[in-house]
Short mmCIF file of C-alpha atoms in Angstrom, two decimals:
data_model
loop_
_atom_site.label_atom_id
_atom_site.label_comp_id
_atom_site.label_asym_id
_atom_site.label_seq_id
_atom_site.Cartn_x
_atom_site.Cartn_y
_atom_site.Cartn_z
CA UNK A 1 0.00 0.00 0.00
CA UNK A 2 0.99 3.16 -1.05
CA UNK A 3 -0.72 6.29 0.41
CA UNK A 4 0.40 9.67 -1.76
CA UNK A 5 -0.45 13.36 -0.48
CA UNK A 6 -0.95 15.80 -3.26
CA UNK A 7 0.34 19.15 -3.58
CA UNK A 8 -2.64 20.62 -4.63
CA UNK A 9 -4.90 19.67 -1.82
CA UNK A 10 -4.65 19.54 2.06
CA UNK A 11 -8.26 17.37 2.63
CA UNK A 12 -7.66 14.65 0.13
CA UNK A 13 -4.66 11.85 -0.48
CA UNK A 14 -4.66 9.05 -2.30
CA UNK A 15 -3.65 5.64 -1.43
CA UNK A 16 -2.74 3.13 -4.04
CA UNK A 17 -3.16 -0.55 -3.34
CA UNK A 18 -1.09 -3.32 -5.11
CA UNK A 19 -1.02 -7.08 -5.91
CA UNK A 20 2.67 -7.72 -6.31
CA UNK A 21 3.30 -5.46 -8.96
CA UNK A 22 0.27 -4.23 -10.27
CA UNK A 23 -2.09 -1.74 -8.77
CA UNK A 24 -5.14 -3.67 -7.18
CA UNK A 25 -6.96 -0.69 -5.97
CA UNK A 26 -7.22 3.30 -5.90
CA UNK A 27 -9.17 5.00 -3.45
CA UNK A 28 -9.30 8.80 -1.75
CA UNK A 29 -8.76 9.35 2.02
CA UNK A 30 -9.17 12.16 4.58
CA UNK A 31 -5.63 12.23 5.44
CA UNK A 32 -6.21 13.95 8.91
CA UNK A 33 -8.89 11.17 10.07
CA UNK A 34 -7.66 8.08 7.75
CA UNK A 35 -11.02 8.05 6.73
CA UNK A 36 -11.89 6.08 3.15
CA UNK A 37 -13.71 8.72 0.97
CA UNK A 38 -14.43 6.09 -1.63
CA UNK A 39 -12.67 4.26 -4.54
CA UNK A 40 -11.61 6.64 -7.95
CA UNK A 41 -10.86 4.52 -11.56
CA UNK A 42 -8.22 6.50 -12.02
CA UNK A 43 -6.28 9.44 -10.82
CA UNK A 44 -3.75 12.19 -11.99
CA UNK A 45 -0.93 13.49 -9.73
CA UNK A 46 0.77 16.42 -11.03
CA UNK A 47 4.48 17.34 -9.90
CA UNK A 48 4.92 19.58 -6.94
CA UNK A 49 6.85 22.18 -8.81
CA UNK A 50 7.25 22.56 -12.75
CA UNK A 51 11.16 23.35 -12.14
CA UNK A 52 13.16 20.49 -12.81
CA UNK A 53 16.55 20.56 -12.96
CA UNK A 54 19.21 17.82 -13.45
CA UNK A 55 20.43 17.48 -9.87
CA UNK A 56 24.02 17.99 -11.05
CA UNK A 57 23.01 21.37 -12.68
CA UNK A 58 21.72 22.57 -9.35
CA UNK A 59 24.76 21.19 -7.45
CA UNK A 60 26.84 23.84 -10.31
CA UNK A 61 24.42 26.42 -9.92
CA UNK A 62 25.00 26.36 -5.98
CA UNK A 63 28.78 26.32 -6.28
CA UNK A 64 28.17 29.59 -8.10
CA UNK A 65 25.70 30.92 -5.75
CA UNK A 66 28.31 30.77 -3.17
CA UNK A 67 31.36 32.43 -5.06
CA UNK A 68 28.74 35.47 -5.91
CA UNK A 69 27.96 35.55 -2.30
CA UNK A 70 31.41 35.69 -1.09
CA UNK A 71 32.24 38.49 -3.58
CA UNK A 72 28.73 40.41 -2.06
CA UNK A 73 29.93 39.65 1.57
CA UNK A 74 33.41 41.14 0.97
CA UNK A 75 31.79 44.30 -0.80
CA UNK A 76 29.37 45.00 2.28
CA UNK A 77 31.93 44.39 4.82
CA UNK A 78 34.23 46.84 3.20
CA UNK A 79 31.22 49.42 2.92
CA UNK A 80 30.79 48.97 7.06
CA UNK A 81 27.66 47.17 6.61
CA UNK A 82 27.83 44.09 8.16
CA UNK A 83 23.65 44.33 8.75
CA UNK A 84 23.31 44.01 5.36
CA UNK A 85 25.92 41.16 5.53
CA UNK A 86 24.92 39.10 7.45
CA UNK A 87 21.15 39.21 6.14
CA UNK A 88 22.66 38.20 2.57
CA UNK A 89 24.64 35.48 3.77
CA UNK A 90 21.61 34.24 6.19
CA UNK A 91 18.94 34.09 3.40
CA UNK A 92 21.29 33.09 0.65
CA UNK A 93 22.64 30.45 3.07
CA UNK A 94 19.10 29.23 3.86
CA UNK A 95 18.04 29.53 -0.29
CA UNK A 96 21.33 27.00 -0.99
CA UNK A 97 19.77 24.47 1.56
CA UNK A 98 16.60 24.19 0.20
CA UNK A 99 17.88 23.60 -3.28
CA UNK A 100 20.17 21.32 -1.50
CA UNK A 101 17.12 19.47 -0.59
CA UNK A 102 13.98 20.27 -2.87
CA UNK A 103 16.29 21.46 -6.77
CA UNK A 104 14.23 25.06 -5.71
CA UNK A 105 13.38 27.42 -3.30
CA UNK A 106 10.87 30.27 -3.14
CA UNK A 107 12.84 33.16 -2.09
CA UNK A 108 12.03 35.85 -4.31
CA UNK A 109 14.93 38.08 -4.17
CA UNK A 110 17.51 35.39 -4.81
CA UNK A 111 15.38 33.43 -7.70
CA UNK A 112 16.20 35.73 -10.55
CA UNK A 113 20.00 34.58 -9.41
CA UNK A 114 19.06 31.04 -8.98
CA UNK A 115 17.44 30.43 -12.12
CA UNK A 116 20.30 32.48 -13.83
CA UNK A 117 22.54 30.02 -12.38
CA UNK A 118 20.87 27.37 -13.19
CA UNK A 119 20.66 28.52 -16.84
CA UNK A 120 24.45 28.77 -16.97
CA UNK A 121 24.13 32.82 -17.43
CA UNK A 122 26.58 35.59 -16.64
CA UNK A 123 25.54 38.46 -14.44
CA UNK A 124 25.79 40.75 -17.85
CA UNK A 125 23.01 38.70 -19.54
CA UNK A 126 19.43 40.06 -20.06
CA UNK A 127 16.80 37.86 -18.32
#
């Protein structure tokens, strides 16, 4: 048995059943009570995210992330702000981790870097 939580929805999942290999039956839950909300024929799951990246591409794209940060922490130290520092190296720190873990995160002031990055493109380059 296979029980599978989609993205989309927070009051359904769906759990799979199987017969060795094949899939016996498919049926919704209430995933806070366990309760059966009846069987389904069939059922599409759609990804969590649409961004997917080759994990080795985001494992290059974080090595770079990190070299632009160190040149950003240097420049902010040297202009006395080390507020400003150490928020930049906090957030961007916590952005590398989760796409350590998930290939994305939703920051919004470091994605236009990110997906740069992960692109392969130069600072210089138009979005």
């Amino acid at each position: 048995m296979i029980d599978i939580y989609p993205a989309e929805s927070d009051e359904v999942a769906l759990r799979v059943e199987l017969f060795d290999d094949e899939i016996e039956n498919l049926s919704l839950f209430d995933p806070l009570t366990g309760h059966s909300l009846g069987k389904v024929p069939r059922y599409t799951i759609y990804p969590k995210t649409h961004y997917v990246t080759p994990r080795e591409r985001i494992l290059e794209a974080i090595e770079q992330i990190k070299v632009e940060l160190a040149d950003r922490r240097t420049y902010f130290i040297k202009e006395n702000k080390l507020l400003e520092e150490q928020r930049i190296a906090q957030r961007t720190q916590f952005d590398i981790e989760m796409m350590n873990e998930l290939g994305y995160c939703s920051a919004l002031k470091t994605t236009h870097a990110i997906s740069r990055q992960k692109r392969g493109r130069s600072p210089s380059d138009p979005v």
